[in-house]
Each structure stands twice: as structure tokens, then as C-alpha cells.
mmCIF file of C-alpha atoms in Angstrom:
data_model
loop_
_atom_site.group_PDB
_atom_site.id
_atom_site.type_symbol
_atom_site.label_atom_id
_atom_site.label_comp_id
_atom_site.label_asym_id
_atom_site.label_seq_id
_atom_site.Cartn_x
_atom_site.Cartn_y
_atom_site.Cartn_z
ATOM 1 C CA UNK A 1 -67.541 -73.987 16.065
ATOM 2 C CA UNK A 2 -66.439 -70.150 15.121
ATOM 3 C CA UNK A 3 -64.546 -68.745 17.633
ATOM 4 C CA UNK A 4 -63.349 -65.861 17.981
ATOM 5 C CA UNK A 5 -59.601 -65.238 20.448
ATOM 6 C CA UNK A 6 -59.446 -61.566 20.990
ATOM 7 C CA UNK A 7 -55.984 -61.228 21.334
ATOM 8 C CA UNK A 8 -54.831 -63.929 20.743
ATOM 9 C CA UNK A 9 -51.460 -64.186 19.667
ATOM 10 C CA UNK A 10 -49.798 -63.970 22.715
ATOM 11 C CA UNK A 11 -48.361 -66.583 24.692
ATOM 12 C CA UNK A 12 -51.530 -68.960 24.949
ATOM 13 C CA UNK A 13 -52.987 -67.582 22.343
ATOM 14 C CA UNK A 14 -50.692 -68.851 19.538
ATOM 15 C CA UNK A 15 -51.304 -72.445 20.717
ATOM 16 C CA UNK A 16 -55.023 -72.101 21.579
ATOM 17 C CA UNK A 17 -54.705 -70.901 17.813
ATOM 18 C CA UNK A 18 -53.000 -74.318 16.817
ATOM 19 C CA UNK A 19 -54.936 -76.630 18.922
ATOM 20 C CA UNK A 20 -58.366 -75.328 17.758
ATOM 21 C CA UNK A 21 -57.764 -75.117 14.254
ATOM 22 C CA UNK A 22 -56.453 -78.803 13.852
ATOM 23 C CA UNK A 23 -60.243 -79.659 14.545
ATOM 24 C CA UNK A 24 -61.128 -78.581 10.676
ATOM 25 C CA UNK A 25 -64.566 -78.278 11.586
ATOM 26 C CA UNK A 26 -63.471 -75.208 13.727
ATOM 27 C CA UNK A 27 -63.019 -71.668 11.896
ATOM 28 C CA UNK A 28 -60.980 -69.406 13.967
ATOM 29 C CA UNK A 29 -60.962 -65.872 13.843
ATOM 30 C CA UNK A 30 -57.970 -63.806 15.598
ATOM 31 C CA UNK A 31 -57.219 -60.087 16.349
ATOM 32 C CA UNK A 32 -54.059 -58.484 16.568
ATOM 33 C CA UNK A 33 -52.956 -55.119 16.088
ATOM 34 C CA UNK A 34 -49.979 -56.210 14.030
ATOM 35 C CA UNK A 35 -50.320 -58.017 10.792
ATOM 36 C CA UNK A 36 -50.017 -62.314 10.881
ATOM 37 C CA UNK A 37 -50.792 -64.742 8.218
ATOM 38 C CA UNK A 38 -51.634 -68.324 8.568
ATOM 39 C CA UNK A 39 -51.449 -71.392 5.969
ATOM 40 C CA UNK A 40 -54.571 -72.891 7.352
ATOM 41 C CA UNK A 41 -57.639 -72.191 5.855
ATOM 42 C CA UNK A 42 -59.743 -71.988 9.085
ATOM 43 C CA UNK A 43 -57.637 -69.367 10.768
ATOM 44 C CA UNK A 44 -57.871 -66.047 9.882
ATOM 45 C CA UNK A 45 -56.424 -62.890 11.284
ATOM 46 C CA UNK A 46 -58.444 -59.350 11.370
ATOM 47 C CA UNK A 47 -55.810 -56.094 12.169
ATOM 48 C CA UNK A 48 -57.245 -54.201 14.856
ATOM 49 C CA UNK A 49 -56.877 -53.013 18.602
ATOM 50 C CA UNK A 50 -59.687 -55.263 20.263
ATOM 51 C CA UNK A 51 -59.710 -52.629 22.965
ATOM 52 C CA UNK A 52 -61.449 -50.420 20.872
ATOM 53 C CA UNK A 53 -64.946 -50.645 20.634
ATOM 54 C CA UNK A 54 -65.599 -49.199 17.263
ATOM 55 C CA UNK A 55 -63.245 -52.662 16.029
ATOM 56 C CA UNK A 56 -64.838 -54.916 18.396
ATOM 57 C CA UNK A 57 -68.478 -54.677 18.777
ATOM 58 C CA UNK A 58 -69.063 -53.984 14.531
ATOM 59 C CA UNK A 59 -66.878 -57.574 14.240
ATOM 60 C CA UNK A 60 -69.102 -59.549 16.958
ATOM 61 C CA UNK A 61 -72.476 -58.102 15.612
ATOM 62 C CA UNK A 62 -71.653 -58.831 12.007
ATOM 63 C CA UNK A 63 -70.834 -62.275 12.715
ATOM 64 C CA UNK A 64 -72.390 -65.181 15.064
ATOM 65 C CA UNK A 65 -69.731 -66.391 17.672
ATOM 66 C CA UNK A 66 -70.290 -69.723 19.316
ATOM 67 C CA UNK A 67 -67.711 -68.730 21.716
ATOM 68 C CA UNK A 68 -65.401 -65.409 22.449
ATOM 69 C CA UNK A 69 -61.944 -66.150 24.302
ATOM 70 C CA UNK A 70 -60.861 -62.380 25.924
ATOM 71 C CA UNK A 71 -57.294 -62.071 26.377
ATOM 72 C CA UNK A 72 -57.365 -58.357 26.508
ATOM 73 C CA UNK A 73 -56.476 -56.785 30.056
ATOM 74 C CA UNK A 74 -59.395 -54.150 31.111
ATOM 75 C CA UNK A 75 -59.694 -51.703 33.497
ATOM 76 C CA UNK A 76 -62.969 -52.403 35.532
ATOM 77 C CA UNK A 77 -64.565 -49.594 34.244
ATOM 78 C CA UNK A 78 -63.732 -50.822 30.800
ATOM 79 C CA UNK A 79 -64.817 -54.342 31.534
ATOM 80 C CA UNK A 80 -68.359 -52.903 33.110
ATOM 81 C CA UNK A 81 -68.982 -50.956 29.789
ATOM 82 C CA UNK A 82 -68.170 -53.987 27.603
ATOM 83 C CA UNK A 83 -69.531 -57.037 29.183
ATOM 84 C CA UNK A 84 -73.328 -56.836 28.615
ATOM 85 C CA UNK A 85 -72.171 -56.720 24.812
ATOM 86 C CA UNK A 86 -70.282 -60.086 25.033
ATOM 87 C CA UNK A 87 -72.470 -61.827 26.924
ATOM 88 C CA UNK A 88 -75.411 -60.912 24.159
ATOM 89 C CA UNK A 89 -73.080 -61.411 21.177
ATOM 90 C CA UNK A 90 -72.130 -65.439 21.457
ATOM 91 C CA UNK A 91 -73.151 -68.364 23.224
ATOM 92 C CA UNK A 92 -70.104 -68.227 25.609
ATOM 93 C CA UNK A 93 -67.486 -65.817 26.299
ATOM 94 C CA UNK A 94 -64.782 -67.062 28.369
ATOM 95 C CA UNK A 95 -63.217 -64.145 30.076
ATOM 96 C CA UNK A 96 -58.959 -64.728 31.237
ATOM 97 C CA UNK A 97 -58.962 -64.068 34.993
ATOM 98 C CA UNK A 98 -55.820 -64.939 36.844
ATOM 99 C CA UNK A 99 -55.063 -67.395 40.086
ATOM 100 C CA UNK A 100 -53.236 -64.301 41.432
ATOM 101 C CA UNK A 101 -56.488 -63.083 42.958
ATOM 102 C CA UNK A 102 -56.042 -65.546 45.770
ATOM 103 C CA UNK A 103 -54.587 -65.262 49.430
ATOM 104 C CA UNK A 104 -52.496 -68.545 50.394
ATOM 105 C CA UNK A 105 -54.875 -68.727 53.615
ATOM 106 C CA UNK A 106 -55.754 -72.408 52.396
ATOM 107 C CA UNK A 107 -53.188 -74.487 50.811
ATOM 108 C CA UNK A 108 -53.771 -75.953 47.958
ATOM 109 C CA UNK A 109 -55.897 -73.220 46.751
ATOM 110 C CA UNK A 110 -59.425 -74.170 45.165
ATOM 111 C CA UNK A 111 -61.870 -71.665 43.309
ATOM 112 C CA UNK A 112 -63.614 -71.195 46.218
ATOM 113 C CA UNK A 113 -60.486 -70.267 48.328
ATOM 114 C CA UNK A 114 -60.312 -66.281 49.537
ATOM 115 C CA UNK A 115 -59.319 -63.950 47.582
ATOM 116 C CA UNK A 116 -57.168 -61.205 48.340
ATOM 117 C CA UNK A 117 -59.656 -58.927 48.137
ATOM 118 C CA UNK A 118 -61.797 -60.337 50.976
ATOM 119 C CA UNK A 119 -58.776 -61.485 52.959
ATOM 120 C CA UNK A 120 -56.068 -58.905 52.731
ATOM 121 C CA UNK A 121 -55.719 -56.272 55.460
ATOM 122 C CA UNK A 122 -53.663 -54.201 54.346
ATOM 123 C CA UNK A 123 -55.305 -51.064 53.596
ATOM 124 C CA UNK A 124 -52.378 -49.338 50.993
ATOM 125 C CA UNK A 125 -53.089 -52.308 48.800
ATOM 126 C CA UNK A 126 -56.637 -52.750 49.147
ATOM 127 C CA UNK A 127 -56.303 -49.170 47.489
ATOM 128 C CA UNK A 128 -54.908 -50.008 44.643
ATOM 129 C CA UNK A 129 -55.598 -51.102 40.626
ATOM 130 C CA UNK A 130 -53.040 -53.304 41.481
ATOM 131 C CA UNK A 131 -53.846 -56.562 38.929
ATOM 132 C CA UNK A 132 -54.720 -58.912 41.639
ATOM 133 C CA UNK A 133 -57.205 -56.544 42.580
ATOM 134 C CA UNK A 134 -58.249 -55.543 40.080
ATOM 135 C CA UNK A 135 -59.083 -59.235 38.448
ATOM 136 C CA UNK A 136 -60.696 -59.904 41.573
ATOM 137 C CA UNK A 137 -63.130 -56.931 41.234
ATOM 138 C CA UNK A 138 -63.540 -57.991 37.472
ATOM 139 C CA UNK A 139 -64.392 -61.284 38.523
ATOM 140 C CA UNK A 140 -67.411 -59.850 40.755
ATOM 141 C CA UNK A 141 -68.662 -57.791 37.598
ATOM 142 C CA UNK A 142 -70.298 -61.562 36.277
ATOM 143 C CA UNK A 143 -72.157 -61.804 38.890
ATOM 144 C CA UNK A 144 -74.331 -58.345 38.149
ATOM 145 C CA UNK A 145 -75.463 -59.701 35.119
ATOM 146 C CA UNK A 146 -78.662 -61.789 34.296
ATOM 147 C CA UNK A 147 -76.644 -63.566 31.536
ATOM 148 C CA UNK A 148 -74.659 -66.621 32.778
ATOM 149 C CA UNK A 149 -73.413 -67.670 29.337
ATOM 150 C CA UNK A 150 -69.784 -67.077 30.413
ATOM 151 C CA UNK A 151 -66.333 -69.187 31.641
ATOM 152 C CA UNK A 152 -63.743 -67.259 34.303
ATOM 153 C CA UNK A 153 -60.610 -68.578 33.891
ATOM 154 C CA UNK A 154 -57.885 -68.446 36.343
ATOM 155 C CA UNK A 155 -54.419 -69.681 34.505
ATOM 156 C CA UNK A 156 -51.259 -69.081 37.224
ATOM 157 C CA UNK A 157 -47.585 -68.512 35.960
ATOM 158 C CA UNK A 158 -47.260 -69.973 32.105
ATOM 159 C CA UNK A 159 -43.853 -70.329 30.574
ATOM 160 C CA UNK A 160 -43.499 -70.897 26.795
ATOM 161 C CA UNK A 161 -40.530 -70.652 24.110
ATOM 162 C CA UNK A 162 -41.205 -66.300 24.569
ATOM 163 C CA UNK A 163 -41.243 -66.421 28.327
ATOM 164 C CA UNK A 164 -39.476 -68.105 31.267
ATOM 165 C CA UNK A 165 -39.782 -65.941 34.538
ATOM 166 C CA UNK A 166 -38.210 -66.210 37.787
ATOM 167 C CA UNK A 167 -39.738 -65.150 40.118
ATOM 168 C CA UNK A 168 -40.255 -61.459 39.518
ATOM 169 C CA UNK A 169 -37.946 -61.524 36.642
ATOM 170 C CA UNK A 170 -38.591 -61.635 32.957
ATOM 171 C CA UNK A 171 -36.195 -63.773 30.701
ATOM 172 C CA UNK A 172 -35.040 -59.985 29.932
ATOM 173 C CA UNK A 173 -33.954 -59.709 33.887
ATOM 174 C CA UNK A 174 -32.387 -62.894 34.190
ATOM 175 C CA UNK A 175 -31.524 -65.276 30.742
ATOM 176 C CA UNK A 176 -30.155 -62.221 29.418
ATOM 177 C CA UNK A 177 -27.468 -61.761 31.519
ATOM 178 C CA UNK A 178 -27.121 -65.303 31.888
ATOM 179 C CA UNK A 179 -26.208 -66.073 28.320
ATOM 180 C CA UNK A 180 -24.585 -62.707 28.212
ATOM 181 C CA UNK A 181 -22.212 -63.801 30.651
ATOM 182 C CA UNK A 182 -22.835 -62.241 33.672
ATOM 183 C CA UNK A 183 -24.850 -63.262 37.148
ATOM 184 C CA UNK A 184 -27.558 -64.026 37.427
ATOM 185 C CA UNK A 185 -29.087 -61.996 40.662
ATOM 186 C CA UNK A 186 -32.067 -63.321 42.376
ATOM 187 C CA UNK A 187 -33.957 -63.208 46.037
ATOM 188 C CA UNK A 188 -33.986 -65.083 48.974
ATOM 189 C CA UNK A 189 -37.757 -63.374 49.760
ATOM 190 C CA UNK A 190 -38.798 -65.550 46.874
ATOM 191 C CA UNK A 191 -36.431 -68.557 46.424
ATOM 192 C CA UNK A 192 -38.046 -70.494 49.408
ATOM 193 C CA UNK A 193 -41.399 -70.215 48.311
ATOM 194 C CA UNK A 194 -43.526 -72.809 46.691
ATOM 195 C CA UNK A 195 -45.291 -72.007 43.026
ATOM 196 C CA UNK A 196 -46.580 -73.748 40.449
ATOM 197 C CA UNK A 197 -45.516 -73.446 36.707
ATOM 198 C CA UNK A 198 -47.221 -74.422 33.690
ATOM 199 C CA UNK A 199 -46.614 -75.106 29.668
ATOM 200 C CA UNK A 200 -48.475 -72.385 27.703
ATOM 201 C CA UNK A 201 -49.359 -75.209 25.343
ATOM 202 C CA UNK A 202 -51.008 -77.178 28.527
ATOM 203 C CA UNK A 203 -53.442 -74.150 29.389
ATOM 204 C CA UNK A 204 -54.412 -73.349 26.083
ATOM 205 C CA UNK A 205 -55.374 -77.341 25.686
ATOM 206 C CA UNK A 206 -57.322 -76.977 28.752
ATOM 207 C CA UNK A 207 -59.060 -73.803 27.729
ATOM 208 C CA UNK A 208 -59.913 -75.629 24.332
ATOM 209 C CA UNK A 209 -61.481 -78.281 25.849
ATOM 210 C CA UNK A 210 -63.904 -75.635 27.761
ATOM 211 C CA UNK A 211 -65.308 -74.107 24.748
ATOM 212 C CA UNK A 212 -68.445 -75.223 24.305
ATOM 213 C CA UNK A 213 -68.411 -77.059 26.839
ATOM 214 C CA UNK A 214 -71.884 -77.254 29.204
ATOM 215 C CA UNK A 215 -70.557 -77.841 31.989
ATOM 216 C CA UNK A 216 -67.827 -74.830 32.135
ATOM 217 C CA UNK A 217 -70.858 -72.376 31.287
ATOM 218 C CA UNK A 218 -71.382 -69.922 34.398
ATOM 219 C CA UNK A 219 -68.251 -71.428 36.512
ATOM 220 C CA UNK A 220 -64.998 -70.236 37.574
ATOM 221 C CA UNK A 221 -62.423 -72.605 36.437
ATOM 222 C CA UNK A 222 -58.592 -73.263 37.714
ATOM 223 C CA UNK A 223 -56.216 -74.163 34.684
ATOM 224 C CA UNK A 224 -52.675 -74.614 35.687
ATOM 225 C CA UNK A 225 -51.275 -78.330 36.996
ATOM 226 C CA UNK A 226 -51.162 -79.060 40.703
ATOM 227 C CA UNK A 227 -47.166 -80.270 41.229
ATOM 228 C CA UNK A 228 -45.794 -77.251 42.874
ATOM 229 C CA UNK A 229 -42.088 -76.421 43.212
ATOM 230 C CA UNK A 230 -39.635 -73.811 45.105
ATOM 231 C CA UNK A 231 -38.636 -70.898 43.416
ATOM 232 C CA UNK A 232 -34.928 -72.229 44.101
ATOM 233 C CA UNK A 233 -35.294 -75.297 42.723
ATOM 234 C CA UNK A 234 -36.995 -73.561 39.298
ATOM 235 C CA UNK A 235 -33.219 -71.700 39.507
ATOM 236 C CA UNK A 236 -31.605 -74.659 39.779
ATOM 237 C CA UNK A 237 -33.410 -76.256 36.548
ATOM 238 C CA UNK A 238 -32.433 -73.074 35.172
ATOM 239 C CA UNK A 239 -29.049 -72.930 35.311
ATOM 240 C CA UNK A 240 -28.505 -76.485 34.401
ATOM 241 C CA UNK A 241 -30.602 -76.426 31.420
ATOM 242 C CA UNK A 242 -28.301 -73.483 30.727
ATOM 243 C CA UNK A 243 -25.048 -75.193 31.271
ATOM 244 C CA UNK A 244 -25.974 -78.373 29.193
ATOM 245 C CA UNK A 245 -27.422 -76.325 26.011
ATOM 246 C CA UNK A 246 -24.902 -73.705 25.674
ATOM 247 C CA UNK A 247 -22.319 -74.818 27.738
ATOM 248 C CA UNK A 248 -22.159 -71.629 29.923
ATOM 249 C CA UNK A 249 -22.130 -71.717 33.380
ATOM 250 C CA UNK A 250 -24.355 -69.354 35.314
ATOM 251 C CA UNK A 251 -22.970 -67.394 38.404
ATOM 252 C CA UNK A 252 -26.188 -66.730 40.865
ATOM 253 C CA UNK A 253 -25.781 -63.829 43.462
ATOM 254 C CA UNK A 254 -28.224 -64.062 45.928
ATOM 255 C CA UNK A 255 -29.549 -60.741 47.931
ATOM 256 C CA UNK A 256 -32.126 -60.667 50.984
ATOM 257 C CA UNK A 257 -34.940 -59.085 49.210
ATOM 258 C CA UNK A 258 -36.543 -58.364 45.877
ATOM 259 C CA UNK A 259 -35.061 -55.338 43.845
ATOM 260 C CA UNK A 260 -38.710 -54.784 43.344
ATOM 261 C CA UNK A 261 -40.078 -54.000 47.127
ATOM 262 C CA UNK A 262 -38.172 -50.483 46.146
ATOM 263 C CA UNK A 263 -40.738 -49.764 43.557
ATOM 264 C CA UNK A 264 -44.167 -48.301 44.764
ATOM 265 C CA UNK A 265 -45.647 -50.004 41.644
ATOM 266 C CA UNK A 266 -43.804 -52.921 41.623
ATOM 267 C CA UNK A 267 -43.698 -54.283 45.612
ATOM 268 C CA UNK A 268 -47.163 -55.649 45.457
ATOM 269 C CA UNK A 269 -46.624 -58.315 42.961
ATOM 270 C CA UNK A 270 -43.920 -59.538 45.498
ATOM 271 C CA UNK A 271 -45.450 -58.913 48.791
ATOM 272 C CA UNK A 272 -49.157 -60.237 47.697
ATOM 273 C CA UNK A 273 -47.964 -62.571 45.004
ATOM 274 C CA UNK A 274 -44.228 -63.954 44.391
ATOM 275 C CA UNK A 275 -43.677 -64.509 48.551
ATOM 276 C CA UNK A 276 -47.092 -66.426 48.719
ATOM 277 C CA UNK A 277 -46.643 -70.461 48.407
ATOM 278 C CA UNK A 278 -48.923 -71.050 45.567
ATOM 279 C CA UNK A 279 -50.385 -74.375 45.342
ATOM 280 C CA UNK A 280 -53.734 -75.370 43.609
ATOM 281 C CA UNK A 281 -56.098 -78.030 43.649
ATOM 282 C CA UNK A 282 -57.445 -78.578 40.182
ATOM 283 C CA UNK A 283 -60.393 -81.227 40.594
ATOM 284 C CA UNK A 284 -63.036 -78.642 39.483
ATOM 285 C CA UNK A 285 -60.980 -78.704 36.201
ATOM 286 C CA UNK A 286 -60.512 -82.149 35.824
ATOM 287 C CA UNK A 287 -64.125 -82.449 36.760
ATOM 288 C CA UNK A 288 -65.660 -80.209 33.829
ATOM 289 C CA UNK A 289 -62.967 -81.589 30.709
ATOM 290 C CA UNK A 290 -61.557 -84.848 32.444
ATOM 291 C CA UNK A 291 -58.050 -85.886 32.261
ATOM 292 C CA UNK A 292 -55.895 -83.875 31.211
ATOM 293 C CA UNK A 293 -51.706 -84.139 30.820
ATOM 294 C CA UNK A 294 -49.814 -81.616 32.070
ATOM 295 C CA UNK A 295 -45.797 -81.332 31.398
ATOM 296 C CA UNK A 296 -43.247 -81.886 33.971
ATOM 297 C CA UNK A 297 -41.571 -78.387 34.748
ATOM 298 C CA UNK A 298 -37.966 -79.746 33.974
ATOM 299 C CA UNK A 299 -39.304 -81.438 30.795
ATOM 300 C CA UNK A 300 -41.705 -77.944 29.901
ATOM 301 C CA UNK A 301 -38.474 -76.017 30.582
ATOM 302 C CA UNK A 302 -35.952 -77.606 28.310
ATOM 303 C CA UNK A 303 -38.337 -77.263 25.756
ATOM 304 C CA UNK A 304 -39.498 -73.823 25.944
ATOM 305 C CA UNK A 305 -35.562 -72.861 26.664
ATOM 306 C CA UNK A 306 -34.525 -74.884 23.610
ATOM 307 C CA UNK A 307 -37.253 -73.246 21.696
ATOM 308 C CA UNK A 308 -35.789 -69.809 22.586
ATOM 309 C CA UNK A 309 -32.257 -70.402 21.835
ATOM 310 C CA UNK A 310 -33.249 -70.884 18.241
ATOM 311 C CA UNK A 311 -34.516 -68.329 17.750
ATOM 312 C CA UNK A 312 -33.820 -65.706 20.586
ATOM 313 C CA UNK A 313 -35.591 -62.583 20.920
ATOM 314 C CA UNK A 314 -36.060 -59.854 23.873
ATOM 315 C CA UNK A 315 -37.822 -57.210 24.537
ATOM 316 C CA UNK A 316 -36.951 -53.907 26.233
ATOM 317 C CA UNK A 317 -33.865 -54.378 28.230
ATOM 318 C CA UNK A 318 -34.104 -51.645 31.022
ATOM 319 C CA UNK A 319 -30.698 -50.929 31.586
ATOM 320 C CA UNK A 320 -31.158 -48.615 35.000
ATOM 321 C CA UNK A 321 -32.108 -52.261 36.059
ATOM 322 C CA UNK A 322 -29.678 -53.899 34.635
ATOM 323 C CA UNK A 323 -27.027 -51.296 36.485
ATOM 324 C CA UNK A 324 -28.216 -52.209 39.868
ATOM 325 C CA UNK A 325 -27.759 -55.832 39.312
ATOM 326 C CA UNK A 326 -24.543 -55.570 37.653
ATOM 327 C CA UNK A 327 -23.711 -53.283 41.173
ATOM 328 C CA UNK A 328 -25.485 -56.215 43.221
ATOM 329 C CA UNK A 329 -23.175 -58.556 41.602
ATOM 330 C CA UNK A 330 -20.332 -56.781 40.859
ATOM 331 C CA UNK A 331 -20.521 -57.441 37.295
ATOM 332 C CA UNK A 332 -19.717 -55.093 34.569
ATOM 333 C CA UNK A 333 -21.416 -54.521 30.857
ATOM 334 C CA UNK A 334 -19.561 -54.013 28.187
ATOM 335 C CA UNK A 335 -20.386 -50.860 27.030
ATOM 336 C CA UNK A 336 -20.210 -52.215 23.433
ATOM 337 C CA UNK A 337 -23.502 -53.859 24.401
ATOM 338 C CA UNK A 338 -25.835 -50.831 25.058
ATOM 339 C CA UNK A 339 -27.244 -49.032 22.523
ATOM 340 C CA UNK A 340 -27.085 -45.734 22.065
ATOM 341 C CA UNK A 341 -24.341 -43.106 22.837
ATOM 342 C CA UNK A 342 -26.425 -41.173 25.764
ATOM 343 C CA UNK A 343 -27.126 -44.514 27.238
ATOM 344 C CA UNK A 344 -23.669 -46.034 27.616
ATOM 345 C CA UNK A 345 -22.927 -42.486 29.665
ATOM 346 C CA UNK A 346 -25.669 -43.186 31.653
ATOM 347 C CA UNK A 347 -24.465 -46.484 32.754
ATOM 348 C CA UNK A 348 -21.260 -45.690 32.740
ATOM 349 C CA UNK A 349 -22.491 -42.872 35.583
ATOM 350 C CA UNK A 350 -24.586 -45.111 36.840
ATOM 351 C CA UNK A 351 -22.603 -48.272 37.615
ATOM 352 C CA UNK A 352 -19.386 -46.394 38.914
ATOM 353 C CA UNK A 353 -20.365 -42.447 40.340
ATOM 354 C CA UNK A 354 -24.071 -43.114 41.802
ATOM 355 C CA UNK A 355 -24.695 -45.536 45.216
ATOM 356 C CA UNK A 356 -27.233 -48.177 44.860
ATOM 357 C CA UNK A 357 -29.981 -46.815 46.813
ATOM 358 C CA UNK A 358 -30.091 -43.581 44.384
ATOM 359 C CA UNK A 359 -30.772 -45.634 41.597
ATOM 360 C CA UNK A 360 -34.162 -46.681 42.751
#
């Protein structure tokens, strides 16, 4: 098969990369607006923003696709422009979707469960872009169009080696200060609330045994496992995993509510996402591709942390954010530790002159 992962070298899309391309019989092709190189002879790599069209739709007409995997987050209006083009330009085009779109009216949740977008009643929200939402109005796009030649996928929370969230919190909000030595701070909104966490490498495996696939074409899929666990327990793991590979020992403050209810664009993910138990059933799945392994989260966890501390790497620390937690826990940075000369006077003001709620 030739498939192309538009992309596709994020956190799926690296191993969707590996699994596919073991298959030698498989030639992959991969965008990415940064430059990557691979030893493999069936795996190349085209530079290029696949959100722009003048990129895209020259690549997809100048070469036949069995299948198109769409990693790319649209806006609808984006999605409604570009989606009569995929559909024409390969045999499938399996189109990333998220489990997020569901309420947690029925537990465990099933493809055909609501959706937020039916169910919710809150009208603020119902308002919004917000990326339940808008998924869920994505989602209803395939069903305008006379061509069924496509896969929704609806992944839940992945971890990998790159990411490990807590609840709200990237490893930036949380692992950092962990391994930096200071607490970690965390919710009691969220901590007593079911989810259900999955190995990157696990969902791309899925999603490779969908491509051309029969029976996935025209269906709505749930990839994630179905063993579901409390956000305090995930903590727990955490800070035990923590303690045995780098023999630090984690301090957890615990507040009432997420840090992120104070932020108009933040407070949805919690309200109509994080504080929902999230359980799925996963027969459909199982049903189109069979049996399929999924790692244990303690098991998934060790690895993905281990595979981090080798080679660690963040992204943007926000260090506003980082003030209020420090004030949370009473913590302290050392200014030796934030960059920049302006920016250690702005914590500095922030963590000792300004009260919490101004920060926000």
C-alpha cells in the first residue's frame, strides 16, 4: 500500500510511521514542516505545511494514495473546503476525530453514545470552537458527502516517551517541577474521576490495522483500551515511577479545583472533559481488526517515563503558571532557572508582591 500520514510525526504518528513501514511492501510518505530523514527505504519525508492547500492537493493529485491518515487539526470551515478533495484523491482517508466529543450520559461509552453536542445544555459552551465541539461538528461534515470511502477515528488520552499528562497538565505543568524539585500541584475536581489512558504505540497499531481495511470503510471507530483508572491513582503511578527511577521523591499539594476553571479558554476542557468519568467500550474495534493488545498503564508508563528521562526535552514552560503553583504550594524557583533577565523580575514580582487571584 502507499500511504500517505499528513502530519505525521507527532506522537502517533512516529510509530504509525514504524509499524507501517516494517511491512516492506508498504511505501510511506510523511509531511512535516521541519526537515526528518529516515534509514528505511520505504519512508520518505516531503517538507511542507499540510495545512496549506497549494502543498497538499498538488502532492495527492500527482500521486495515487491507497489510503490518507489526517492528523492535521481543522477548523470546520477548513475541513468543509478540503474534504471533497480527500475523499476523491485515495481509496480511504481516515480522518483523527477524538473520544472527547462524548457526554458520560452512558458509561462505558460506545460510538453510538451522545455526544456533547446533542447532549450538553449549557448554552456558553454550545457557543463555542471549543475542540470537543468542534470535532463533533467535523464529524457531521462525512455525512454531507456522497463519498463513503472514509474511517473517523476517535483515539482518547495517549501518553508516549514526549507526553505524560495529568489531568489537565502537560509533563511541562507537572514532571517538570517534579524532577526539578518542587510539588507537584494537582486537583481534587479531577483526581476522583475515572479515565482511560493509552500507549501511543497501541493506537497507532490499531489505526494500522484499519488501513485498508473493508470493514473500517464508512464507520466511526473507538481506538483506545477499555481498563479505566482514577486520575489519583495515575498520580500515584506517577510519583512512584518517579521515586524508583531517579530516586526523588515527589511532594503533591492538592487544591479544590483546577487552576484552569480561571481561564475562559481553558475551563471547558475541565468542566466538559477532565471531570467526566471516561470509560469506553471498544467491541466495534475489536470487531473490525480483531484482537488487539493493549499495555497496562503502569507498564505503558514506566516505559514512556523511562523513555523521557533519556533523553528529556520540554517545551514552553509558562512561567506565570508556574508562579501560581509555586504560590499554591509554597514552593520557590530558583531564579537561576528562568531564562531571561525581564523574566526572573517578573517572577520575582509575581511570586512575592502580586495575590494569587491577580495572576489569573
Amino acid at each position: 500500500m502507499k500511504v500517505l500520514l499528513l502530519g505525521g510525526t507527532g506522537a502517533m504518528g512516529i510509530h504509525l510511521v514504524e509499524i507501517l513501514s516494517s511491512q516492506s511492501s508498504n511505501e510511506v510518505w510523511v509531511t512535516s514542516r521541519s526537515n526528518h530523514t529516515s534509514d528505511k527505504k520505504n519512508v520518505t519525508y516531503i517538507r511542507g505545511n499540510a495545512m496549506d492547500g497549494s502543498f497538499v492537493y498538488p502532492l495527492i493529485a500527482n500521486n495515487d494514495f491507497d489510503a490518507i491518515v489526517d492528523f492535521m487539526t481543522y477548523s470546520i470551515d477548513q475541513l468543509e473546503e478540503r474534504l471533497p478533495v480527500m475523499l476523491s484523491a485515495t481509496k480511504q482517508y481516515l480522518f483523527l476525530s477524538s473520544a472527547r466529543v462524548f457526554s458520560s450520559e452512558e458509561l462505558p461509552i460506545k460510538e453510538t453514545s451522545p455526544r456533547l453536542l446533542e447532549a450538553c445544555r449549557d448554552q456558553e459552551y454550545l457557543d463555542t470552537e471549543e475542540y470537543s465541539l468542534a470535532k463533533a461538528r467535523e464529524e457531521d461534515l462525512f455525512k454531507n458527502q456522497s463519498s463513503k470511502n472514509y474511517t473517523i477515528i476517535r483515539p482518547y488520552i495517549t501518553y508516549s516517551e514526549n507526553r505524560l499528562q495529568l489531568g489537565v497538565l502537560e509533563k511541562e505543568s507537572w514532571l517538570y517541577r517534579a524532577l526539578h524539585g518542587r510539588s507537584i500541584v494537582f486537583s481534587r475536581d479531577i483526581a476522583d474521576k475515572f479515565t482511560t489512558l493509552t500507549y501511543g504505540y497501541d493506537v497507532a497499531s490499531a489505526i494500522a490495522k484499519l488501513i485498508g481495511n473493508e470493514k473500517a470503510i464508512g464507520e466511526t471507530v473507538n481506538v483506545m483500551q477499555t481498563k479505566s483508572i482514577k486520575w489519583n491513582d495515575v498520580l500515584s503511578i506517577y510519583v512512584e515511577l518517579i521515586k524508583d527511577l531517579t530516586g526523588k521523591s515527589p511532594r503533591v499539594v492538592m487544591i479544590d479545583h483546577a487552576i484552569n476553571l480561571h481561564y475562559q479558554d481553558r475551563k471547558w476542557q475541565v468542566l466538559y472533559d477532565r471531570c467526566l468519568d471516561r470509560m469506553f467500550d471498544t467491541d466495534k474495534l475489536h470487531s473490525i481488526i480483531g484482537d488487539h493488545p493493549f499495555e497496562d498503564v503502569k507498564i505503558g508508563l514506566r516505559k514512556s517515563l523511562e523513555g523521557f528521562l533519556r533523553q528529556p526535552e520540554y517545551r514552553y514552560i509558562d512561567w506565570k503558571a508556574e508562579t501560581i503553583r509555586d504560590k499554591y504550594a509554597g514552593d520557590v524557583t530558583p531564579i537561576s532557572e528562568i531564562p531571561g533577565k525581564k523574566l526572573k523580575i517578573k517572577y520575582l514580582y509575581w511570586r512575592f508582591f502580586c495575590k494569587i487571584d491577580k495572576l489569573f
